[in-house]
């Protein structure tokens, strides 16, 4: 594990205005994933080897549609590579719109850069084809020459009809489940339209009914622009692989005594009396003699504790374990997310 790096940013506990569009999404209006199997041709000997039977068979099948009949065993070209093509179709995409695609080799090609993707149909989970992908593969200076994103690499051929203009009711879904936010959105919308247009069903779901004097599109445009007072919860993000910790400046730690292996640390608000204590700045000191972290009468913060553990020689892995244990003990009240 790499050396622990602590990045601090301010997470205010005070409520601040945030638009509903940033907190919730409209149920049913979303991106749709597309996928397809295709061939990249025109490679300079960097394609799939002759042992890739599915590539040769795919080439034979493609040529047969052009009235060229060959068996898969007759195809020896290393200038072709089999690829999977993926894309996300945005909501309300129309025929002729261009979307980005991701092309990735699935065989044993050395590189697909510089080739050309042959016309590839992209379908959704329902089996229907919604887009066609084709074009030159230009991966630029990317180190990964077996996968890359092609801007505007596919064209929409079939639309998805959402039909929201005919709806009288629609549903909002909060991006994070929160009863307080659901109730605030309900109240803000009912006050804004001076009518009972919103009804919070649970901590994530809000049912909306459009007013009679406007269309659903106009109604949703106004709904998304309404602001509410939103309380951002304190969070600590821990990346176990790199040892990185991201936390707010104001996250405090309750006084506690912790023992981890041979390491023992007492976290206290008392004033440090040890003249040999190591000063960490801002009135914070750590005594290696007494294994005590003192914050000079202030409540210790997570940043203080991490710095103290580093000075005492704790490894990044041990620090991550200690913070997780402190959360379970109740010494840390902020949410901890391990990624």
CSV table of C-alpha atoms in Angstrom, one decimal:
chain,number,residue,atom,x,y,z
A,1,UNK,CA,0.0,0.0,0.0
A,2,UNK,CA,1.3,3.5,-0.8
A,3,UNK,CA,2.0,6.1,1.7
A,4,UNK,CA,-1.2,7.4,3.3
A,5,UNK,CA,-2.4,10.7,1.9
A,6,UNK,CA,-5.0,12.9,3.6
A,7,UNK,CA,-6.9,15.3,1.5
A,8,UNK,CA,-9.2,17.7,3.4
A,9,UNK,CA,-12.1,19.7,2.1
A,10,UNK,CA,-14.9,21.7,3.8
A,11,UNK,CA,-18.2,19.9,4.3
A,12,UNK,CA,-20.6,22.3,5.8
A,13,UNK,CA,-23.2,21.0,8.2
A,14,UNK,CA,-25.3,24.1,7.5
A,15,UNK,CA,-28.2,23.8,5.1
A,16,UNK,CA,-27.7,25.4,1.7
A,17,UNK,CA,-29.9,25.9,-1.3
A,18,UNK,CA,-29.8,23.1,-3.9
A,19,UNK,CA,-32.0,22.6,-6.9
A,20,UNK,CA,-34.3,19.6,-7.0
A,21,UNK,CA,-32.7,18.5,-10.3
A,22,UNK,CA,-29.4,17.9,-8.4
A,23,UNK,CA,-31.1,15.8,-5.7
A,24,UNK,CA,-33.6,13.7,-7.7
A,25,UNK,CA,-34.3,12.2,-11.1
A,26,UNK,CA,-37.5,11.5,-13.0
A,27,UNK,CA,-38.4,7.8,-12.9
A,28,UNK,CA,-38.4,6.2,-16.3
A,29,UNK,CA,-36.3,8.9,-18.0
A,30,UNK,CA,-32.8,7.6,-18.1
A,31,UNK,CA,-30.0,6.4,-20.3
A,32,UNK,CA,-30.2,3.0,-21.9
A,33,UNK,CA,-27.2,0.7,-22.3
A,34,UNK,CA,-26.4,-0.6,-25.8
A,35,UNK,CA,-24.0,-3.4,-26.8
A,36,UNK,CA,-22.8,-5.0,-30.0
A,37,UNK,CA,-20.3,-7.4,-31.4
A,38,UNK,CA,-18.1,-6.2,-34.3
A,39,UNK,CA,-14.9,-6.4,-36.3
A,40,UNK,CA,-12.1,-3.9,-36.6
A,41,UNK,CA,-10.3,-4.2,-40.0
A,42,UNK,CA,-7.3,-2.6,-41.6
A,43,UNK,CA,-4.8,-3.4,-38.8
A,44,UNK,CA,-1.1,-3.6,-39.6
A,45,UNK,CA,-0.6,-7.2,-38.4
A,46,UNK,CA,-1.7,-6.4,-34.9
A,47,UNK,CA,-5.1,-8.1,-35.1
A,48,UNK,CA,-6.2,-11.4,-33.6
A,49,UNK,CA,-4.0,-14.4,-34.3
A,50,UNK,CA,-5.0,-17.3,-36.6
A,51,UNK,CA,-6.0,-19.3,-33.5
A,52,UNK,CA,-9.0,-17.0,-32.8
A,53,UNK,CA,-11.6,-19.1,-34.4
A,54,UNK,CA,-14.5,-16.7,-33.6
A,55,UNK,CA,-12.8,-13.9,-35.5
A,56,UNK,CA,-12.2,-16.0,-38.6
A,57,UNK,CA,-15.8,-17.2,-38.4
A,58,UNK,CA,-17.1,-13.7,-38.1
A,59,UNK,CA,-15.1,-12.6,-41.1
A,60,UNK,CA,-16.5,-15.6,-43.1
A,61,UNK,CA,-20.1,-14.7,-42.1
A,62,UNK,CA,-19.6,-11.0,-43.0
A,63,UNK,CA,-18.2,-11.9,-46.4
A,64,UNK,CA,-21.0,-14.3,-47.1
A,65,UNK,CA,-23.5,-11.4,-46.8
A,66,UNK,CA,-21.6,-9.8,-49.7
A,67,UNK,CA,-21.8,-13.0,-51.8
A,68,UNK,CA,-18.2,-14.0,-51.1
A,69,UNK,CA,-18.3,-17.6,-49.8
A,70,UNK,CA,-15.2,-18.7,-47.7
A,71,UNK,CA,-14.8,-21.1,-44.9
A,72,UNK,CA,-13.4,-19.8,-41.6
A,73,UNK,CA,-10.3,-22.1,-42.1
A,74,UNK,CA,-9.5,-20.1,-45.3
A,75,UNK,CA,-9.1,-16.8,-43.5
A,76,UNK,CA,-5.5,-16.2,-42.1
A,77,UNK,CA,-5.5,-12.4,-41.9
A,78,UNK,CA,-3.9,-10.8,-38.8
A,79,UNK,CA,-5.3,-7.5,-39.8
A,80,UNK,CA,-8.7,-8.1,-38.2
A,81,UNK,CA,-9.8,-8.0,-34.5
A,82,UNK,CA,-13.0,-9.0,-32.8
A,83,UNK,CA,-14.4,-6.3,-30.5
A,84,UNK,CA,-17.3,-5.5,-28.2
A,85,UNK,CA,-18.9,-2.1,-28.8
A,86,UNK,CA,-20.8,-0.5,-25.9
A,87,UNK,CA,-22.7,2.8,-25.7
A,88,UNK,CA,-25.2,4.7,-23.6
A,89,UNK,CA,-28.3,6.1,-25.4
A,90,UNK,CA,-29.4,9.3,-23.7
A,91,UNK,CA,-33.1,9.9,-23.0
A,92,UNK,CA,-35.1,11.6,-25.8
A,93,UNK,CA,-32.4,10.7,-28.4
A,94,UNK,CA,-33.7,11.1,-31.9
A,95,UNK,CA,-33.0,9.4,-35.2
A,96,UNK,CA,-29.8,10.7,-36.7
A,97,UNK,CA,-28.3,11.8,-33.4
A,98,UNK,CA,-24.7,10.8,-32.8
A,99,UNK,CA,-23.5,9.2,-29.6
A,100,UNK,CA,-20.1,8.1,-28.2
A,101,UNK,CA,-19.1,4.5,-28.2
A,102,UNK,CA,-16.5,2.4,-26.4
A,103,UNK,CA,-14.7,-0.2,-28.4
A,104,UNK,CA,-12.7,-3.1,-26.7
A,105,UNK,CA,-10.8,-6.0,-28.1
A,106,UNK,CA,-12.1,-9.5,-26.9
A,107,UNK,CA,-9.4,-11.5,-28.7
A,108,UNK,CA,-5.7,-11.7,-28.6
A,109,UNK,CA,-4.9,-8.6,-30.8
A,110,UNK,CA,-1.9,-6.5,-30.0
A,111,UNK,CA,-3.6,-3.3,-30.9
A,112,UNK,CA,-6.8,-2.0,-32.6
A,113,UNK,CA,-5.5,1.6,-33.1
A,114,UNK,CA,-5.5,2.7,-36.7
A,115,UNK,CA,-8.2,0.2,-37.8
A,116,UNK,CA,-11.7,0.8,-38.9
A,117,UNK,CA,-14.8,-0.5,-37.1
A,118,UNK,CA,-17.1,-2.3,-39.6
A,119,UNK,CA,-20.8,-1.4,-39.4
A,120,UNK,CA,-22.0,-2.8,-36.0
A,121,UNK,CA,-25.6,-2.9,-34.8
A,122,UNK,CA,-26.1,-1.9,-31.1
A,123,UNK,CA,-29.0,-3.4,-29.3
A,124,UNK,CA,-30.6,-3.1,-25.8
A,125,UNK,CA,-31.7,-5.8,-23.4
A,126,UNK,CA,-35.0,-6.1,-25.3
A,127,UNK,CA,-33.1,-7.3,-28.3
A,128,UNK,CA,-34.0,-4.4,-30.6
A,129,UNK,CA,-31.4,-2.5,-32.5
A,130,UNK,CA,-31.3,1.2,-31.6
A,131,UNK,CA,-28.0,2.4,-33.1
A,132,UNK,CA,-25.4,1.6,-35.7
A,133,UNK,CA,-21.6,2.1,-35.1
A,134,UNK,CA,-18.9,2.5,-37.7
A,135,UNK,CA,-15.8,4.5,-38.2
A,136,UNK,CA,-12.0,4.8,-37.8
A,137,UNK,CA,-10.4,3.7,-34.5
A,138,UNK,CA,-8.2,6.6,-33.3
A,139,UNK,CA,-7.0,6.1,-29.7
A,140,UNK,CA,-4.6,9.0,-29.7
A,141,UNK,CA,-1.8,8.8,-27.2
A,142,UNK,CA,-3.6,6.3,-24.9
A,143,UNK,CA,-1.4,3.6,-23.4
A,144,UNK,CA,-4.2,1.1,-23.7
A,145,UNK,CA,-4.4,0.4,-27.5
A,146,UNK,CA,-6.9,-2.4,-27.0
A,147,UNK,CA,-9.8,-0.2,-25.8
A,148,UNK,CA,-10.9,3.3,-26.3
A,149,UNK,CA,-13.8,5.8,-26.7
A,150,UNK,CA,-14.8,7.1,-30.1
A,151,UNK,CA,-16.6,10.4,-30.1
A,152,UNK,CA,-19.9,10.4,-32.2
A,153,UNK,CA,-19.0,6.8,-33.3
A,154,UNK,CA,-22.7,5.6,-33.6
A,155,UNK,CA,-25.9,7.0,-35.1
A,156,UNK,CA,-29.3,6.5,-33.5
A,157,UNK,CA,-31.6,4.5,-35.7
A,158,UNK,CA,-34.6,3.8,-33.4
A,159,UNK,CA,-36.1,6.1,-30.8
A,160,UNK,CA,-37.5,5.3,-27.4
A,161,UNK,CA,-40.9,7.0,-26.9
A,162,UNK,CA,-41.3,8.3,-23.3
A,163,UNK,CA,-44.6,10.1,-24.0
A,164,UNK,CA,-44.4,12.3,-21.0
A,165,UNK,CA,-46.5,15.0,-22.7
A,166,UNK,CA,-49.6,12.9,-22.3
A,167,UNK,CA,-49.0,12.1,-18.6
A,168,UNK,CA,-50.9,13.6,-15.7
A,169,UNK,CA,-48.7,12.1,-13.0
A,170,UNK,CA,-45.0,11.4,-12.8
A,171,UNK,CA,-42.6,10.2,-10.1
A,172,UNK,CA,-39.4,11.7,-8.7
A,173,UNK,CA,-36.7,9.4,-7.1
A,174,UNK,CA,-34.2,10.9,-4.8
A,175,UNK,CA,-30.6,10.0,-5.7
A,176,UNK,CA,-30.0,9.3,-1.9
A,177,UNK,CA,-32.7,8.0,0.4
A,178,UNK,CA,-33.5,10.7,2.9
A,179,UNK,CA,-36.8,11.2,4.7
A,180,UNK,CA,-36.0,14.9,5.5
A,181,UNK,CA,-35.2,15.7,1.9
A,182,UNK,CA,-38.3,14.0,0.7
A,183,UNK,CA,-40.5,16.0,3.0
A,184,UNK,CA,-38.7,19.3,2.2
A,185,UNK,CA,-39.1,18.7,-1.6
A,186,UNK,CA,-42.8,17.9,-1.0
A,187,UNK,CA,-43.3,21.2,0.9
A,188,UNK,CA,-41.2,23.3,-1.4
A,189,UNK,CA,-43.2,22.1,-4.5
A,190,UNK,CA,-46.6,22.6,-2.9
A,191,UNK,CA,-45.6,26.1,-1.7
A,192,UNK,CA,-44.1,27.0,-5.1
A,193,UNK,CA,-47.2,26.0,-7.1
A,194,UNK,CA,-49.6,26.9,-4.4
A,195,UNK,CA,-51.3,23.6,-4.8
A,196,UNK,CA,-51.0,20.0,-3.7
A,197,UNK,CA,-48.8,18.8,-6.6
A,198,UNK,CA,-46.3,16.7,-4.6
A,199,UNK,CA,-46.8,13.8,-2.2
A,200,UNK,CA,-43.8,12.1,-0.6
A,201,UNK,CA,-44.5,8.3,-0.5
A,202,UNK,CA,-41.3,7.3,1.3
A,203,UNK,CA,-37.7,8.3,1.9
A,204,UNK,CA,-37.0,8.2,-1.9
A,205,UNK,CA,-40.2,8.5,-3.8
A,206,UNK,CA,-42.3,11.6,-4.5
A,207,UNK,CA,-45.4,11.4,-6.6
A,208,UNK,CA,-46.1,14.5,-8.7
A,209,UNK,CA,-49.4,15.7,-10.3
A,210,UNK,CA,-49.2,18.5,-12.8
A,211,UNK,CA,-51.5,21.5,-12.6
A,212,UNK,CA,-54.2,21.7,-15.1
A,213,UNK,CA,-53.0,25.0,-16.6
A,214,UNK,CA,-49.7,23.8,-17.9
A,215,UNK,CA,-48.1,20.9,-19.8
A,216,UNK,CA,-46.1,18.2,-18.2
A,217,UNK,CA,-42.9,19.4,-19.9
A,218,UNK,CA,-43.4,22.9,-18.6
A,219,UNK,CA,-44.3,21.6,-15.1
A,220,UNK,CA,-41.1,19.4,-14.9
A,221,UNK,CA,-38.9,22.3,-16.1
A,222,UNK,CA,-40.3,24.4,-13.2
A,223,UNK,CA,-40.0,21.5,-10.7
A,224,UNK,CA,-36.3,20.9,-11.5
A,225,UNK,CA,-35.5,24.5,-10.9
A,226,UNK,CA,-37.1,24.7,-7.4
A,227,UNK,CA,-34.6,25.0,-4.6
A,228,UNK,CA,-34.7,23.5,-1.1
A,229,UNK,CA,-32.5,23.8,2.0
A,230,UNK,CA,-30.4,20.7,1.8
A,231,UNK,CA,-28.2,19.4,4.7
A,232,UNK,CA,-25.0,17.8,3.5
A,233,UNK,CA,-24.0,14.9,5.8
A,234,UNK,CA,-20.4,14.6,6.9
A,235,UNK,CA,-18.6,11.7,5.1
A,236,UNK,CA,-15.2,10.1,5.2
A,237,UNK,CA,-14.0,8.3,2.0
A,238,UNK,CA,-11.3,5.7,2.5
A,239,UNK,CA,-9.5,4.0,-0.5
A,240,UNK,CA,-8.1,0.8,1.0
A,241,UNK,CA,-5.9,0.1,-2.0
A,242,UNK,CA,-4.0,3.5,-2.1
A,243,UNK,CA,-4.4,4.3,1.6
A,244,UNK,CA,-6.0,7.7,0.7
A,245,UNK,CA,-8.5,9.3,3.1
A,246,UNK,CA,-10.7,12.2,2.1
A,247,UNK,CA,-12.5,13.9,5.0
A,248,UNK,CA,-14.0,17.2,6.0
A,249,UNK,CA,-12.1,19.7,8.1
A,250,UNK,CA,-14.8,19.8,10.8
A,251,UNK,CA,-15.2,16.0,11.5
A,252,UNK,CA,-14.5,15.6,15.2
A,253,UNK,CA,-13.5,12.5,17.3
A,254,UNK,CA,-14.9,11.8,20.7
A,255,UNK,CA,-12.3,11.1,23.4
A,256,UNK,CA,-11.3,7.5,23.3
A,257,UNK,CA,-8.5,5.1,24.1
A,258,UNK,CA,-7.6,2.8,21.2
A,259,UNK,CA,-5.3,-0.2,21.0
A,260,UNK,CA,-4.2,-1.7,17.7
A,261,UNK,CA,-1.5,-4.4,17.9
A,262,UNK,CA,1.4,-2.8,19.8
A,263,UNK,CA,0.0,0.7,19.2
A,264,UNK,CA,-2.0,2.4,22.0
A,265,UNK,CA,-3.3,6.0,21.7
A,266,UNK,CA,-5.4,8.0,24.1
A,267,UNK,CA,-7.3,10.8,22.4
A,268,UNK,CA,-8.1,13.6,24.9
A,269,UNK,CA,-9.1,17.2,25.0
A,270,UNK,CA,-6.8,17.8,28.1
A,271,UNK,CA,-3.8,20.1,27.9
A,272,UNK,CA,-0.6,18.1,27.3
A,273,UNK,CA,1.9,18.3,30.1
A,274,UNK,CA,4.7,16.4,28.5
A,275,UNK,CA,7.5,18.8,27.5
A,276,UNK,CA,8.9,16.3,25.0
A,277,UNK,CA,5.5,16.0,23.2
A,278,UNK,CA,5.6,16.4,19.5
A,279,UNK,CA,3.9,19.6,18.3
A,280,UNK,CA,1.7,19.0,15.3
A,281,UNK,CA,0.6,22.7,15.0
A,282,UNK,CA,-2.6,24.5,15.9
A,283,UNK,CA,-2.1,23.6,19.6
A,284,UNK,CA,-2.2,19.9,18.8
A,285,UNK,CA,0.5,17.7,20.3
A,286,UNK,CA,1.2,14.0,20.7
A,287,UNK,CA,3.2,12.4,23.5
A,288,UNK,CA,5.0,9.2,22.5
A,289,UNK,CA,5.8,8.7,26.2
A,290,UNK,CA,2.2,8.6,27.3
A,291,UNK,CA,0.7,7.7,24.0
A,292,UNK,CA,-1.6,10.6,24.3
A,293,UNK,CA,-3.0,13.0,21.6
A,294,UNK,CA,-3.9,16.3,23.2
A,295,UNK,CA,-5.8,19.1,21.4
A,296,UNK,CA,-5.3,21.8,24.1
A,297,UNK,CA,-8.9,21.9,25.3
A,298,UNK,CA,-10.4,21.5,21.8
A,299,UNK,CA,-12.3,18.5,20.5
A,300,UNK,CA,-9.9,16.5,18.3
A,301,UNK,CA,-10.6,16.2,14.6
A,302,UNK,CA,-10.1,13.2,12.3
A,303,UNK,CA,-7.2,15.1,10.7
A,304,UNK,CA,-5.5,15.4,14.1
A,305,UNK,CA,-5.8,11.7,14.8
A,306,UNK,CA,-4.5,10.7,11.4
A,307,UNK,CA,-1.5,12.9,11.7
A,308,UNK,CA,-0.8,11.6,15.2
A,309,UNK,CA,-1.0,8.0,14.1
A,310,UNK,CA,1.4,8.8,11.2
A,311,UNK,CA,3.9,10.4,13.7
A,312,UNK,CA,3.7,7.3,15.9
A,313,UNK,CA,4.6,5.1,13.0
A,314,UNK,CA,1.3,3.5,12.1
A,315,UNK,CA,1.1,2.1,8.6
A,316,UNK,CA,-1.6,3.2,6.2
A,317,UNK,CA,-3.3,-0.1,6.5
A,318,UNK,CA,-3.4,0.1,10.3
A,319,UNK,CA,-4.7,3.7,10.1
A,320,UNK,CA,-7.6,2.6,7.9
A,321,UNK,CA,-8.4,-0.3,10.3
A,322,UNK,CA,-8.3,2.0,13.3
A,323,UNK,CA,-10.7,4.5,11.7
A,324,UNK,CA,-13.2,1.8,10.8
A,325,UNK,CA,-13.0,0.5,14.4
A,326,UNK,CA,-13.5,4.0,15.8
A,327,UNK,CA,-16.6,4.4,13.6
A,328,UNK,CA,-18.1,1.1,15.0
A,329,UNK,CA,-17.3,2.3,18.6
A,330,UNK,CA,-19.2,5.6,18.0
A,331,UNK,CA,-16.1,7.8,18.4
A,332,UNK,CA,-16.7,9.0,14.8
A,333,UNK,CA,-20.3,10.1,13.9
A,334,UNK,CA,-19.6,10.9,10.3
A,335,UNK,CA,-20.5,8.3,7.6
A,336,UNK,CA,-17.5,6.2,6.4
A,337,UNK,CA,-17.4,4.8,2.9
A,338,UNK,CA,-14.7,2.3,2.0
A,339,UNK,CA,-13.9,2.0,-1.7
